[in-house]
Each structure stands twice: as C-alpha cells, then as structure tokens.
XYZ file of C-alpha atoms in Angstrom:
769
model
C -0.002 0.002 0.013
C 2.857 2.378 0.883
C 4.264 2.017 -2.692
C 1.076 3.491 -4.065
C 1.771 6.917 -2.595
C 3.690 9.242 -4.918
C 5.754 12.129 -3.583
C 2.857 14.502 -4.173
C 0.482 12.138 -2.330
C 2.978 11.997 0.551
C 3.060 15.756 0.844
C -0.760 16.222 0.745
C -1.718 13.228 2.889
C 1.041 13.133 5.480
C 3.510 16.029 5.556
C 0.859 18.677 5.283
C -1.182 17.013 8.001
C 1.798 16.906 10.323
C 2.516 20.580 9.697
C -1.167 21.488 10.518
C -0.952 19.439 13.720
C 2.059 21.548 14.740
C 0.108 24.825 14.206
C 1.638 25.727 10.826
C -0.973 27.500 8.669
C -0.974 28.333 5.006
C 0.341 31.828 5.619
C 3.534 30.270 7.052
C 4.051 27.560 4.423
C 5.356 28.122 0.929
C 5.362 24.981 -1.279
C 7.643 24.475 -4.278
C 9.643 27.584 -3.384
C 11.573 28.521 -6.563
C 14.437 30.770 -5.579
C 16.529 31.021 -8.714
C 15.606 31.880 -12.321
C 17.924 29.330 -13.886
C 21.062 30.288 -15.791
C 20.319 32.062 -19.091
C 20.735 29.935 -22.205
C 20.585 30.745 -25.900
C 17.275 31.277 -27.517
C 15.624 32.764 -24.511
C 15.799 29.474 -22.667
C 16.767 28.867 -19.021
C 18.595 26.097 -17.178
C 16.709 24.267 -14.422
C 15.538 26.455 -11.513
C 16.371 25.534 -7.938
C 13.462 25.046 -5.573
C 12.711 23.696 -2.110
C 9.764 21.464 -1.594
C 8.623 23.506 1.433
C 9.791 26.773 2.926
C 8.562 27.400 6.509
C 8.284 31.099 7.492
C 7.129 32.968 10.596
C 6.875 36.681 11.228
C 8.613 37.429 7.865
C 11.594 35.215 8.603
C 12.651 32.057 6.746
C 13.084 29.400 9.398
C 13.357 26.017 7.730
C 13.057 24.020 4.534
C 11.569 20.577 4.157
C 12.657 18.096 1.489
C 9.926 15.627 0.839
C 10.350 12.024 -0.298
C 7.616 9.510 -1.278
C 6.296 7.315 1.521
C 8.271 4.310 0.512
C 11.590 6.134 0.357
C 14.187 6.578 3.162
C 13.506 10.086 4.629
C 17.233 10.804 4.659
C 17.378 10.625 0.795
C 16.466 14.342 0.722
C 18.821 15.509 3.409
C 21.932 16.306 1.259
C 19.936 18.448 -1.143
C 18.160 20.118 1.733
C 21.464 21.071 3.366
C 22.816 22.433 0.078
C 19.704 24.619 -0.347
C 19.747 25.689 3.311
C 23.321 26.967 2.833
C 22.255 29.016 -0.174
C 19.074 30.322 1.514
C 20.756 30.962 4.945
C 18.031 28.871 6.645
C 18.904 27.403 10.099
C 16.878 24.184 9.950
C 16.390 21.431 7.402
C 13.714 18.725 7.625
C 13.725 15.638 5.502
C 10.576 13.503 5.606
C 8.829 10.659 3.843
C 5.539 11.490 5.651
C 6.091 8.835 8.257
C 9.422 9.839 9.740
C 10.841 13.350 10.222
C 14.538 14.077 10.443
C 15.688 17.430 11.766
C 19.093 18.859 10.885
C 20.391 21.979 12.654
C 22.666 24.027 10.300
C 24.260 25.802 13.180
C 25.370 22.786 15.202
C 25.896 20.669 12.073
C 23.972 17.790 13.696
C 20.593 16.120 13.367
C 18.126 13.601 14.783
C 14.750 11.989 14.183
C 11.860 13.843 15.864
C 8.299 12.828 16.549
C 6.686 15.977 15.165
C 7.514 19.310 13.588
C 8.064 22.162 16.090
C 5.476 24.891 16.013
C 6.296 28.237 14.280
C 6.789 30.038 17.594
C 8.922 27.223 19.009
C 11.239 27.310 16.003
C 11.421 31.089 16.007
C 12.368 31.186 19.679
C 14.977 28.438 19.173
C 16.589 30.541 16.446
C 16.407 34.013 17.907
C 16.115 33.478 21.666
C 14.848 36.178 23.976
C 14.525 39.484 22.171
C 13.994 43.002 23.424
C 10.852 44.674 22.277
C 12.715 46.943 19.730
C 14.677 43.894 18.460
C 11.536 41.888 17.900
C 9.883 44.817 16.204
C 12.791 45.282 13.825
C 13.275 41.605 13.142
C 9.591 40.959 12.277
C 8.995 44.102 10.175
C 8.146 42.987 6.687
C 9.522 44.661 3.529
C 7.258 46.823 1.312
C 5.366 44.776 -1.231
C 5.820 46.150 -4.704
C 4.068 44.204 -7.524
C 6.625 42.696 -10.005
C 9.545 43.619 -7.663
C 9.510 40.829 -5.099
C 12.880 40.544 -3.389
C 15.163 37.895 -4.640
C 16.390 35.351 -2.097
C 19.894 36.904 -1.755
C 18.489 40.348 -1.376
C 16.291 39.225 1.492
C 19.285 37.535 3.137
C 21.377 40.669 2.735
C 18.717 42.779 4.513
C 18.238 40.142 7.217
C 22.009 39.999 7.827
C 22.142 43.779 8.302
C 19.177 43.711 10.635
C 20.846 40.878 12.581
C 24.041 43.002 12.834
C 22.071 46.029 13.986
C 20.255 43.903 16.673
C 23.649 42.735 17.842
C 24.732 46.391 18.130
C 27.389 46.093 15.444
C 28.388 49.657 14.408
C 30.182 48.986 11.138
C 28.581 46.636 8.619
C 29.587 45.625 5.095
C 27.693 43.952 2.270
C 29.423 42.627 -0.807
C 27.268 41.978 -3.846
C 28.164 41.785 -7.507
C 27.442 44.714 -9.790
C 23.895 44.433 -11.153
C 22.417 42.497 -8.264
C 20.371 45.325 -6.866
C 22.261 46.888 -3.979
C 20.071 50.034 -4.097
C 16.931 47.837 -3.944
C 18.457 46.217 -0.841
C 19.142 49.639 0.679
C 15.626 50.818 -0.072
C 13.948 47.791 1.560
C 16.273 48.007 4.528
C 15.465 51.698 5.058
C 11.796 51.041 4.659
C 11.960 48.351 7.386
C 13.879 50.584 9.718
C 11.419 53.495 9.195
C 8.337 51.280 9.667
C 9.832 49.623 12.815
C 10.763 53.064 14.077
C 14.245 51.949 14.905
C 16.810 54.538 15.988
C 19.968 54.631 18.096
C 18.249 56.127 21.220
C 15.255 53.668 21.000
C 12.829 56.657 20.892
C 9.378 56.397 19.344
C 10.393 58.049 16.088
C 11.639 57.243 12.683
C 15.397 57.164 12.150
C 17.557 59.713 10.338
C 19.471 57.980 7.512
C 22.201 59.423 5.282
C 22.747 57.725 1.922
C 26.154 58.643 0.509
C 27.100 58.209 -3.111
C 30.213 59.211 -5.066
C 28.477 60.662 -8.149
C 25.447 62.863 -8.793
C 24.071 60.311 -11.260
C 24.188 57.566 -8.632
C 22.498 59.867 -6.094
C 19.743 60.586 -8.607
C 19.430 56.916 -9.399
C 19.121 56.034 -5.761
C 16.432 58.696 -5.260
C 14.498 57.117 -8.079
C 14.702 53.680 -6.386
C 13.337 55.272 -3.148
C 10.394 56.809 -4.936
C 7.753 54.729 -3.101
C 8.751 56.601 0.117
C 9.822 59.897 -1.564
C 7.984 62.009 1.147
C 10.673 60.741 3.632
C 13.548 61.645 1.293
C 15.548 64.751 0.592
C 18.736 65.431 -1.415
C 21.516 67.348 0.268
C 22.997 69.704 -2.404
C 24.274 73.250 -2.756
C 21.128 74.017 -4.697
C 18.757 72.680 -2.044
C 20.650 74.465 0.769
C 20.570 77.676 -1.169
C 16.736 77.372 -1.495
C 16.718 76.836 2.275
C 18.282 80.184 2.945
C 21.724 78.697 3.355
C 20.545 76.344 6.173
C 21.112 72.563 6.159
C 18.250 70.299 5.279
C 16.717 68.563 8.343
C 13.107 68.006 7.545
C 13.387 64.461 6.193
C 14.197 60.954 7.354
C 16.465 59.770 4.508
C 19.047 62.210 3.088
C 20.993 61.660 -0.116
C 24.309 63.210 -0.650
C 27.648 62.680 -2.523
C 31.169 62.379 -1.187
C 34.559 62.992 -2.708
C 36.140 59.793 -3.902
C 39.874 59.349 -4.381
C 39.451 60.492 -7.959
C 37.892 63.860 -6.893
C 40.764 65.872 -8.363
C 41.068 63.710 -11.508
C 39.741 64.904 -14.812
C 37.755 61.713 -14.934
C 35.581 62.746 -11.942
C 32.040 63.398 -13.059
C 30.762 65.612 -10.269
C 31.528 69.317 -10.118
C 30.631 70.284 -6.476
C 31.424 67.293 -4.292
C 34.073 69.117 -2.268
C 31.781 71.973 -1.408
C 28.830 69.709 -0.557
C 30.885 67.434 1.683
C 31.412 70.400 4.055
C 27.612 70.655 4.603
C 27.628 67.324 6.441
C 29.824 68.878 9.128
C 27.080 71.413 9.926
C 24.833 68.606 11.295
C 25.186 67.595 14.951
C 27.445 64.585 15.322
C 24.545 62.470 16.617
C 22.060 63.601 13.961
C 22.116 60.427 11.906
C 21.208 56.910 13.130
C 22.457 55.144 10.052
C 24.855 56.044 7.137
C 24.764 54.010 4.049
C 27.899 54.338 1.865
C 27.298 53.186 -1.741
C 30.324 51.876 -3.663
C 32.290 52.198 -0.417
C 35.436 50.656 -2.032
C 35.850 53.783 -4.193
C 38.165 55.528 -1.723
C 37.333 56.713 1.679
C 37.976 53.813 4.123
C 41.714 54.561 4.136
C 42.868 57.447 6.322
C 43.245 59.821 3.404
C 39.901 59.059 1.831
C 37.507 61.849 1.256
C 34.638 60.341 3.267
C 36.722 58.872 6.044
C 36.470 62.237 7.822
C 32.650 62.269 7.356
C 32.375 58.733 8.843
C 34.558 59.639 11.802
C 32.570 62.843 12.400
C 29.310 60.784 12.438
C 30.831 57.855 14.367
C 27.737 57.772 16.610
C 25.757 56.381 13.564
C 25.636 52.784 12.511
C 27.566 52.662 9.222
C 26.752 50.303 6.317
C 29.126 49.937 3.382
C 27.900 48.580 0.072
C 30.467 47.236 -2.319
C 30.692 45.032 -5.411
C 34.294 44.017 -4.787
C 35.337 41.075 -2.657
C 38.270 41.389 -0.215
C 41.697 41.696 -1.823
C 44.897 43.622 -1.439
C 43.816 46.698 -3.426
C 40.752 47.338 -1.274
C 41.960 46.039 2.025
C 41.286 49.445 3.632
C 37.510 48.978 3.116
C 37.522 45.625 4.985
C 39.797 46.925 7.733
C 37.372 49.759 8.309
C 34.069 47.898 8.191
C 35.242 44.439 9.081
C 34.346 41.225 7.247
C 31.276 41.348 5.018
C 28.125 40.039 6.747
C 26.957 38.637 3.374
C 28.541 38.033 -0.003
C 26.912 37.391 -3.375
C 29.323 36.908 -6.249
C 29.140 37.428 -10.036
C 29.546 33.666 -10.372
C 26.481 33.007 -8.235
C 24.506 35.708 -10.054
C 25.176 34.113 -13.429
C 24.533 30.595 -12.156
C 21.201 31.641 -10.618
C 20.125 33.441 -13.694
C 19.970 36.907 -12.164
C 22.952 38.114 -14.180
C 23.738 37.600 -17.831
C 26.610 35.343 -18.825
C 29.313 36.573 -21.181
C 31.657 35.302 -23.829
C 35.074 36.825 -24.568
C 36.553 37.647 -27.922
C 40.260 38.321 -27.541
C 41.449 40.167 -30.687
C 45.190 40.010 -31.368
C 46.545 42.484 -33.862
C 50.020 43.315 -35.174
C 50.186 46.030 -32.473
C 48.652 44.132 -29.561
C 52.046 43.811 -27.854
C 53.376 47.261 -28.854
C 54.985 49.247 -31.555
C 58.499 48.764 -32.984
C 60.194 51.786 -34.448
C 59.832 51.728 -38.242
C 61.658 54.438 -40.323
C 59.021 54.033 -43.048
C 56.285 55.407 -40.784
C 55.581 59.116 -40.679
C 56.673 60.238 -37.200
C 55.833 63.612 -35.764
C 58.021 64.344 -32.804
C 61.134 62.727 -31.403
C 61.157 58.966 -31.129
C 64.173 56.809 -30.437
C 64.625 53.463 -32.118
C 63.255 50.596 -30.084
C 60.095 48.873 -28.861
C 57.241 50.725 -27.143
C 54.664 48.804 -25.132
C 50.978 48.975 -25.931
C 50.416 50.571 -22.523
C 52.065 53.745 -23.808
C 49.507 54.113 -26.627
C 47.320 57.229 -26.301
C 49.440 58.491 -23.428
C 52.725 59.372 -25.070
C 52.390 57.651 -28.446
C 49.412 58.523 -30.651
C 48.422 56.258 -33.586
C 45.433 57.709 -35.518
C 45.621 54.936 -38.157
C 45.413 52.280 -35.488
C 42.329 53.894 -33.877
C 40.718 53.818 -37.350
C 41.651 50.174 -37.749
C 40.254 49.245 -34.298
C 37.002 51.208 -34.885
C 36.466 49.469 -38.189
C 36.995 46.051 -36.543
C 34.642 46.846 -33.676
C 31.920 47.697 -36.203
C 32.535 44.453 -38.025
C 32.281 42.383 -34.813
C 29.061 43.954 -33.378
C 25.518 44.103 -34.627
C 24.937 47.720 -35.692
C 22.135 48.392 -33.180
C 23.505 46.542 -30.182
C 24.156 48.881 -27.299
C 27.916 49.017 -26.746
C 30.273 50.701 -24.237
C 33.894 51.283 -25.263
C 36.361 51.834 -22.453
C 39.250 53.954 -23.563
C 42.576 55.023 -22.105
C 41.474 58.622 -21.265
C 38.985 61.265 -22.342
C 41.095 62.277 -25.334
C 41.214 58.701 -26.495
C 37.477 58.460 -26.083
C 37.075 61.398 -28.402
C 39.486 59.887 -30.905
C 37.622 56.562 -30.905
C 34.306 58.360 -31.391
C 35.848 60.130 -34.368
C 36.967 56.854 -35.896
C 33.602 55.129 -35.272
C 31.835 58.055 -36.996
C 34.131 57.571 -39.980
C 33.154 53.980 -40.574
C 29.597 53.669 -39.091
C 26.829 52.439 -41.350
C 24.104 54.173 -39.399
C 24.262 57.813 -40.416
C 23.042 59.645 -37.309
C 24.869 62.219 -35.205
C 23.902 60.432 -31.938
C 24.827 56.934 -33.017
C 28.144 57.083 -31.161
C 28.701 59.693 -28.449
C 31.424 60.360 -25.874
C 30.337 60.342 -22.249
C 33.076 61.746 -20.026
C 33.304 64.404 -17.358
C 34.443 66.962 -19.946
C 31.080 66.530 -21.733
C 29.266 67.661 -18.630
C 25.421 67.751 -18.799
C 25.448 66.853 -22.492
C 27.201 63.584 -21.695
C 24.857 62.858 -18.753
C 21.795 63.481 -20.959
C 23.250 61.029 -23.562
C 23.812 58.486 -20.694
C 20.223 58.753 -19.634
C 19.000 58.100 -23.202
C 21.400 55.138 -23.480
C 20.006 53.677 -20.259
C 16.409 54.075 -21.523
C 15.525 50.680 -23.069
C 12.720 52.367 -25.086
C 15.265 54.537 -26.916
C 17.423 53.210 -29.741
C 20.026 56.020 -29.710
C 22.728 56.499 -28.788
C 23.966 53.010 -29.618
C 27.658 53.293 -28.727
C 29.230 55.158 -25.802
C 32.958 55.920 -25.667
C 34.368 56.716 -22.189
C 37.221 56.014 -19.826
C 36.771 55.801 -16.076
C 33.446 57.583 -15.729
C 31.246 54.646 -16.782
C 32.927 51.988 -14.648
C 30.065 52.623 -12.130
C 26.703 54.308 -12.236
C 25.440 52.884 -15.559
C 22.146 51.020 -15.079
C 21.743 50.035 -18.697
C 20.171 46.580 -18.859
C 20.510 46.111 -22.633
C 24.242 46.445 -23.031
C 25.307 43.710 -25.474
C 29.015 44.568 -25.885
C 31.787 45.768 -23.653
C 34.925 46.835 -25.630
C 38.220 47.074 -23.821
C 40.843 49.433 -25.418
C 42.631 50.298 -22.179
C 44.686 48.250 -19.851
C 43.078 47.669 -16.462
C 45.446 47.296 -13.543
C 42.822 46.945 -10.828
C 40.644 43.883 -10.191
C 38.117 46.229 -8.578
C 37.785 48.320 -11.737
C 37.783 45.187 -13.943
C 34.856 43.714 -12.061
C 32.927 46.933 -12.271
C 33.502 47.239 -16.026
C 32.372 43.680 -16.606
C 29.361 44.449 -14.473
C 28.185 46.963 -17.045
C 27.037 44.064 -19.214
C 25.706 41.582 -16.713
C 22.229 43.046 -16.136
C 19.427 40.839 -17.330
C 17.224 42.013 -20.166
C 14.561 40.160 -22.200
C 16.046 38.628 -25.322
C 19.616 39.117 -24.090
C 21.102 35.650 -23.618
C 24.715 36.797 -23.177
C 26.917 39.768 -23.668
C 30.271 39.920 -25.497
C 33.526 41.362 -24.232
C 35.709 42.466 -27.098
C 39.296 42.700 -25.710
C 41.968 44.406 -27.907
C 44.499 44.867 -25.050
C 44.603 41.545 -23.189
C 42.845 42.945 -20.150
C 40.674 39.809 -19.747
C 43.749 37.992 -18.414
C 42.365 39.134 -15.074
C 39.684 36.471 -15.437
C 42.436 33.962 -14.715
C 43.588 35.761 -11.552
C 42.787 33.550 -8.549
C 40.939 36.530 -7.038
C 38.489 36.792 -9.899
C 35.895 34.196 -8.864
C 34.288 36.500 -6.281
C 34.797 34.312 -3.224
C 36.147 35.771 0.002
C 39.894 35.755 0.577
C 40.169 35.061 4.275
C 43.817 35.846 4.690
C 45.677 38.690 3.112
C 49.219 40.000 3.636
C 49.586 42.646 6.333
C 49.232 46.100 5.031
C 52.799 46.974 5.822
C 53.920 44.235 3.493
C 52.127 45.913 0.610
C 53.540 49.066 -1.027
C 51.059 51.832 -0.444
C 50.087 54.269 -3.177
C 50.596 57.669 -1.622
C 50.169 61.215 -2.838
C 53.921 61.330 -3.287
C 53.786 58.328 -5.711
C 50.931 59.900 -7.653
C 52.800 63.224 -7.832
C 55.999 61.514 -8.981
C 54.122 59.549 -11.644
C 52.480 62.706 -13.012
C 55.803 64.512 -13.118
C 57.460 61.578 -14.970
C 54.588 61.551 -17.451
C 54.986 65.255 -18.121
C 58.699 64.724 -18.880
C 57.821 62.370 -21.783
C 57.071 64.195 -24.983
C 54.151 63.027 -27.062
C 54.749 61.482 -30.483
C 52.186 60.987 -33.270
C 52.876 58.131 -35.684
C 51.121 57.773 -39.018
C 51.640 54.134 -39.988
C 52.925 53.886 -43.484
C 55.404 51.078 -43.347
C 53.895 49.144 -40.403
C 51.121 46.840 -41.509
C 47.880 46.576 -39.581
C 46.002 43.348 -39.520
C 44.160 40.950 -37.085
C 46.355 38.009 -36.352
C 43.814 36.049 -34.398
C 40.386 36.171 -32.672
C 39.964 33.727 -29.816
C 36.414 33.166 -28.512
C 35.986 31.768 -24.982
C 32.895 30.956 -22.860
C 32.221 31.021 -19.177
C 32.934 27.789 -17.493
C 31.351 26.310 -14.361
C 33.657 28.347 -12.148
C 32.705 31.640 -13.668
C 35.848 32.015 -15.697
C 36.418 31.886 -19.459
C 37.718 28.506 -20.624
C 40.599 28.336 -23.129
C 39.895 26.161 -26.191
C 41.915 23.331 -24.652
C 40.086 23.582 -21.292
C 36.695 23.777 -23.058
C 37.456 20.665 -25.059
C 38.567 18.747 -22.011
C 35.459 19.858 -20.110
C 33.172 18.987 -23.061
C 34.703 15.561 -23.686
C 34.273 14.741 -19.996
C 30.635 15.875 -20.049
C 29.811 13.908 -23.299
C 30.859 10.710 -21.608
C 28.000 11.144 -19.130
C 25.411 10.921 -21.953
C 26.630 8.072 -24.234
C 29.317 5.477 -24.291
C 29.460 4.554 -27.965
C 28.676 6.142 -31.355
C 25.574 4.085 -31.825
C 24.052 5.687 -28.619
C 25.079 9.202 -29.832
C 23.468 8.460 -33.244
C 20.276 7.305 -31.485
C 20.131 10.561 -29.492
C 21.056 12.920 -32.364
C 18.822 11.367 -35.113
C 15.643 11.797 -33.068
C 14.311 15.330 -32.791
C 13.031 15.095 -29.189
C 16.046 13.167 -27.893
C 18.280 15.726 -29.590
C 16.548 18.716 -27.979
C 16.674 17.045 -24.523
C 20.391 16.291 -25.016
C 21.231 19.881 -26.104
C 19.246 21.286 -23.201
C 21.108 18.997 -20.744
C 24.430 20.076 -22.198
C 23.368 23.696 -21.899
C 22.504 23.148 -18.210
C 26.095 21.861 -17.854
C 27.514 25.050 -19.382
C 27.843 23.982 -23.043
C 25.305 25.818 -25.209
C 24.646 25.504 -28.960
C 26.535 28.697 -29.665
C 29.688 27.230 -28.141
C 29.189 24.055 -30.202
C 28.831 26.144 -33.400
C 32.079 27.995 -32.617
C 33.739 24.663 -32.034
C 32.440 23.488 -35.488
C 34.077 26.469 -37.058
C 37.434 25.226 -35.697
C 37.048 21.766 -37.188
C 35.082 22.202 -40.406
C 32.606 25.011 -41.050
C 30.060 23.054 -43.200
C 29.954 19.923 -41.038
C 27.271 18.808 -38.647
C 27.618 19.343 -34.850
C 27.041 15.561 -34.659
C 30.279 14.981 -36.503
C 32.130 17.312 -34.128
C 30.818 15.383 -31.155
C 31.533 11.989 -32.724
C 35.011 13.065 -33.603
C 35.741 14.356 -30.111
C 34.344 11.267 -28.436
C 35.419 8.478 -30.815
C 37.887 10.053 -33.241
C 35.300 9.452 -35.993
C 35.861 10.949 -39.420
C 34.236 14.304 -39.910
C 31.790 14.496 -42.805
C 30.437 17.636 -44.360
C 26.615 18.102 -44.641
C 26.949 17.768 -48.388
C 28.605 14.367 -48.022
C 25.709 13.242 -45.786
C 23.162 14.471 -48.337
C 24.926 12.502 -51.127
C 25.019 9.469 -48.861
C 21.154 9.613 -48.596
C 20.641 10.433 -52.299
C 22.834 7.450 -53.332
C 21.218 5.010 -50.906
C 17.948 3.201 -50.893
C 15.925 5.692 -48.959
C 14.469 7.708 -51.828
C 13.397 4.536 -53.611
C 10.606 3.922 -51.134
C 8.660 6.966 -52.521
C 6.723 6.659 -55.656
C 4.999 9.956 -56.177
C 6.937 12.931 -57.613
C 5.868 15.446 -55.024
C 6.892 13.115 -52.221
C 10.382 12.729 -53.828
C 10.600 16.465 -54.303
C 9.737 17.156 -50.736
C 12.432 14.772 -49.429
C 14.921 16.468 -51.826
C 13.795 19.831 -50.531
C 14.425 18.698 -46.913
C 17.868 17.474 -47.869
C 18.618 20.823 -49.488
C 17.494 22.596 -46.339
C 19.655 20.333 -44.163
C 22.690 20.939 -46.461
C 22.282 24.671 -46.226
C 21.151 25.200 -42.686
C 21.860 22.022 -40.711
C 19.559 19.759 -38.731
C 18.364 22.603 -36.529
C 16.198 23.709 -39.463
C 14.031 20.635 -38.672
C 13.434 21.553 -35.034
C 10.143 23.379 -35.581
C 8.630 20.347 -37.156
C 6.914 19.625 -40.586
C 4.404 22.360 -40.924
C 6.786 25.336 -41.513
C 8.934 23.239 -43.869
C 5.900 22.225 -45.865
C 4.932 25.864 -46.204
C 8.458 26.776 -47.389
C 8.487 23.982 -49.978
C 5.602 25.392 -51.982
C 4.483 21.809 -52.697
C 1.061 22.133 -51.165
C -0.456 22.217 -47.698
C -0.116 19.553 -45.007
C -3.101 17.582 -46.145
C -2.203 17.704 -49.850
C 1.368 16.616 -49.181
C 0.220 13.868 -46.744
C -1.874 12.405 -49.586
C 1.323 12.236 -51.733
C 2.885 10.127 -48.979
C -0.099 7.881 -48.396
C -1.298 9.538 -45.258
C -0.283 11.899 -42.461
C 1.310 9.204 -40.292
C 3.499 7.998 -43.131
C 4.520 11.622 -43.905
C 5.509 12.102 -40.201
C 7.332 8.717 -40.123
C 9.134 9.570 -43.321
C 10.346 12.879 -41.717
C 11.654 10.961 -38.671
C 13.216 8.266 -40.856
C 15.084 10.874 -43.010
C 16.764 12.216 -39.922
C 17.884 8.726 -38.950
C 19.070 8.070 -42.526
C 21.231 11.271 -42.560
C 23.196 9.917 -39.606
C 23.147 6.295 -40.666
C 26.980 6.047 -40.621
C-alpha cells in the first residue's frame, strides 16, 4: 500500500497534515519555493531552476526548509539536497521527511536527529532568535514593502536580514558585498523602509530614524532617489542648490538624506561631479549624533583609508551605525575597506548571479593584432616628434604615443564584430582617447546619425549625462555606442548592453569587475553579452581573485607598497617629462592575427579552447558510451533537444558548439564534431551526408513525384542550414516547400502518419553512418 503513494500524495496526505498538527498554517508555508531563475541559455531558454519542496516562514523570517520524499523512500534521501539549499538560503533548519518519519538537521550545530513531530512556528522562532527585546523583535519581524513585480530575490532578503541581525547585535560598522547588477540600491531601499516602519533609532525613541545615503556621483545619487520613490515623502537630497533654496541652512526635515562624497578621484579629470568638495562640508554642519544610520554606496571607491575623502565624514558621524555597500570582494587593493568595516556580513558573487540566472553570462573575444604587444620603431612610418629606435609597449599608446591609423583600424574592426544596433560601451585610455575613438567610429559607421556614437566623459558635462540617460532608456534606440574612460565603470544602469569593448589596460581587479558588471544586467532577449578585448585585459579572469569568493587571509598592510600622494605626484611628473609623439603608420602593416572566443565555465571564468574541449569531452561521456548511442540521440528530434538542453545546463550551449564546429570544419554537422571528439570518427560535411542519402535506398521507397521532391527539398535545407532547421517540425517546412499544404502533401505520401514517419526516418538516414 505504501508504494502506491507518490511524492505528491505523501506531501498532501502526510507531511501537510503533520504541519497542520504543529500549528503551521498556509500563511507560514510556501510550497515549491523556486528561488533562482535558472542560468540564461541561448534562444531565450533557461537552465533548471532551484526550488525547495517547502519553505517554512514565521513573522517574515525564513526558518526552515523541508525536503519531501515519497512514503516508500528513506527520509534521509532528501537531506543532502536540503542542506545544500539551506546553505544558499541561509536557513537554520532542514527537515527531510517521507511523511512517516521526520529528520531534523540543525545547520548551526551541524547535527541532526529523528523527531516525533515538527516544532510549532513560535517554538522554532524562539529556538533561532532566543529572547529578544521589544525593539529587536519589532525590527526583526518588520516585513519589507510589497511592490508588484519587484519581489525581493532570495539573496536580497538575506542581505537585508543580515544587516538587521548585525544592528540587533549592536554592530556599528557593517559591510555587504554583492556583484554589480544584483540590486544593492533595492536592498538599501527595503532596509530603510523596514527601519522606518519599525521606528528603529539609536536612542530607541518612538520616532523614525535619520538615515544618510552617501554616493560618489550625482548620477548615482539621482538613481538612488528614483529607487526610493515609493517613500519619496521621507527623502531629501543634500545639495548646494537645495541648501541655497533653504536660505543657506542645512536640510533637516526628512528621514532619508541623499548626498555625494569626494572619492579618491575627486581631483582627476575623470571625476564626473563638479561640487562634491563643497557639498561634503555641509555634512559637518549637522550635529554629530544627527544620523542613526549612514549607508555608503560603492564604499570601495576611496574613503575607508585614512586619506579618503569620506573617512572624515564617517569619523565625524561615528555615533551612527555605518553600512558599506561594495561590489568588490576582499583583496589587497581594497583592504582598507575591509579593515574599516570588518568582514562582510553577506557576499553574493558574480559567479552566483550568473549561475542563478539573475545576471547575464558573457563570452570573450580576444582580438590579437600586429600592435597588440606594442610598436617597434619603423623608419618608413611618418613620425611627428622625437622617437628613439626601439620597442614601445601597448600601455604607452594614447598616453605618449598616438596612432590615428590604429584607432581607425580598431574602430572598423569593432563595427565588423558587433551588430549595428547593439548597445555598446567602449572603455578607452582617457577622455582624449574616447574622443578619438568616437571620431573613428563616426568615420566607418553604417548608421548615419549624429547620436549613433557619443562620448560620455566628465568633460562633456550635462550633455554627456543626458546622452547617458538616453542610453539607459531601453525604449530609446539611440545613442547605440558610448565611448568613455573611467566615468562609466560605475553608475550605468543600462540593462540592454550587449558589448563591452576594452581598449585600455586595467590594472585593478576592482575596476575590472565593475567594467564587466556593465554588461551583466538581465534584459529580455539578451542571452549573453560579449567582451571584445583588444588589449589583453581579460587576463584578469584567470587571476585567482576573480571568482568572487572571499579571501580570508591577506598580507599585512605594511607588506604591501602603499600608493601615496607622493607616488601619484611623482608619476604625473614623470609623465610630463615624456614628449608626445604622433605616428602615421605607413610602413607598419595593420592586421588581425587572431580572434579567440571563450565561454564562461562552471567556475565563472572563461575557458581556453583546450580547457573547453577537455570539459566537453568529460561531459559527453556522461550521456553516451558509444557512437551508436550518440546516433540514436542525435537522429531523433526530441532526444536531440533534450540532449542539447542538458548540455546547456552543464554550461555547453549551442553557440559554443557552433564556434567549435568552425574550428574543425565549417560546413559539417555538430554531430560529426561530437563523434570526432568522443570516438575520433571521421568528420563528414553536410553535403557528403546528403549525397549518402541520395545514393542510398531511402528515396526509392517513395513513388510519387511530389513526395520525392519534398524529401529532396528537406535534404537541401539540411545541407544549407543544418539539422536545426528541422526543429520546428513539418508544418513550416511544408509551407516553405511550396508543394502544397499539409493535407495535400500527406496524400502524396499515403497519409499523415506516413509523412511524419518519413520525416523521422530521414533524420535517422542522414546519420546512418
């Protein structure tokens, strides 16, 4: 009798009943809790989503998950998966049950035991949180604002809960580390909403808190204000303009204040904002205990070190709880941030974002040209200025050595490699280089519009910012291409960016992660984005620090050379001593030597061709063990689709297989590539496979002329487009053939079933040997 109960039966008849007996009601139970979207695949498809059978909640807090097994199964069969999901969801308890037995596992003590019944919601809540003061309970149980279509993702809720937990434990400096594009401002908004509604403040008075939200750029401040729109009555911007309107007095009649701070780049020509220095002084006019919480957006961008522009602001407001938001995991170059705030209370990496389907995966095209490594003095070139004989590294381009022809060459190649209307950001060496690249793009663009390609740098001022807003508007087609340098590394919330072009060396992992983050935002119809690397900057993907995981131990600060003002001054002086040289290439030949395409592997890093082949061969062995089995899979349409989807779930999509086919033989079948890799089989072209069918016995089974013509038509389509042309079934192919409708053609074959069978048989015949 027990074997008759399916897993669904077990849930309804036994597990649900036991939950009800322990006072769990429907408000506290979430069944089939899907918490990821599934990695994005080609063609708008998704990999499998992760879900827990049950999520148990109480007072807005996730307390436990239940993994259900059918009545006849061992209840422990679901425990391993439950523990894996509990780690991801930051849930303290896991239950695994077959409806008869219940096994409880405590994630905190890493131990478990069989129990007679589920604990009640309050019992479980008290076990997790213990005795709470009234203000702690109020804060912990305050629910986020419900906004239709904007429900919090699982990691956003965890991030907020972790900050709340830190506040409850009286932690004064808190850090969150989440990859670019994962919604840090959304997290900040929901956190602030909960704090306001719970009326939390440092003095535990019955009043809403005062919160200061600090950004490093005007555009980021305005973007944050937009995110906080549902509670705009509580929000005010601190700016010279607003203070002027207030008769020169500081703004105090709000609960959330938005301002900007000077970053380390405040004196650089790359800095977007004009009045940060003046505005930062306004903060010092507030009482030191005015703010209860300060949120520092992009806190890694200078400030945590003793010379940082907002370190003084934080020290002045040391009474306040301080929350830093960063996209960059701990490493040597931003050690100051972690020394100031301490270890991050929660991390969510780019790798996790891509795997969960909340960020878009990428592929890398590394373009090697005759000047990728540098320039060798050539007397046949036209040289304006003094240039000694020798070799000049590529890193000197556009700083001391200017190559107008090379910029033209690069611009032309970029336009060849991208779709004309795909939104693209080109990162250049500096503002002057951005202008030069725009000039070159304009020279070769096929879309003749003034705003097709624009420069967005600090020198452009409001004009550049207006172009940036249009670029970020997904309903606007123009501008298509932005050229910039440092300004667009942060603060660009453009979901439909399809290409990131690297024309400047990137020495900082922090900056590299931010630049890559410009393309990771999810947008409908965007299955991946492409990084076009002309300078070898993507070598940073292979740095051990790339993967986004925490580095627990770092060298002491005194072991690391510090970049001081003296170093910067010295570098600037040395740069001034070098005279600029313009070289018009006459003798030096420009050409592309190689374009290497790589895809993201399971570890979030691009795989080399060798690594990809090794990975693919290993995966293929999990699906078939001889060529006959591969042929059986590939020659059946449904089996083929299931196989390709499974491969895509493992990180090998059709686009990668097509690129691999280009390496072996462009006009062959993907089947032949797979058979060659797995069994060293001879690679046949699609034409050879068509001839094989035409010269065999298959066509002889058909008597009527239209039936033969249709089979020949199908073979022609296969030869030209491959077997994927058959994936949509018979009907569209019949319409394309102009040989009649489905019923008329079915009559030529002797009936609809024979027509369908002939279609299936043809696919088997193509791969007969």
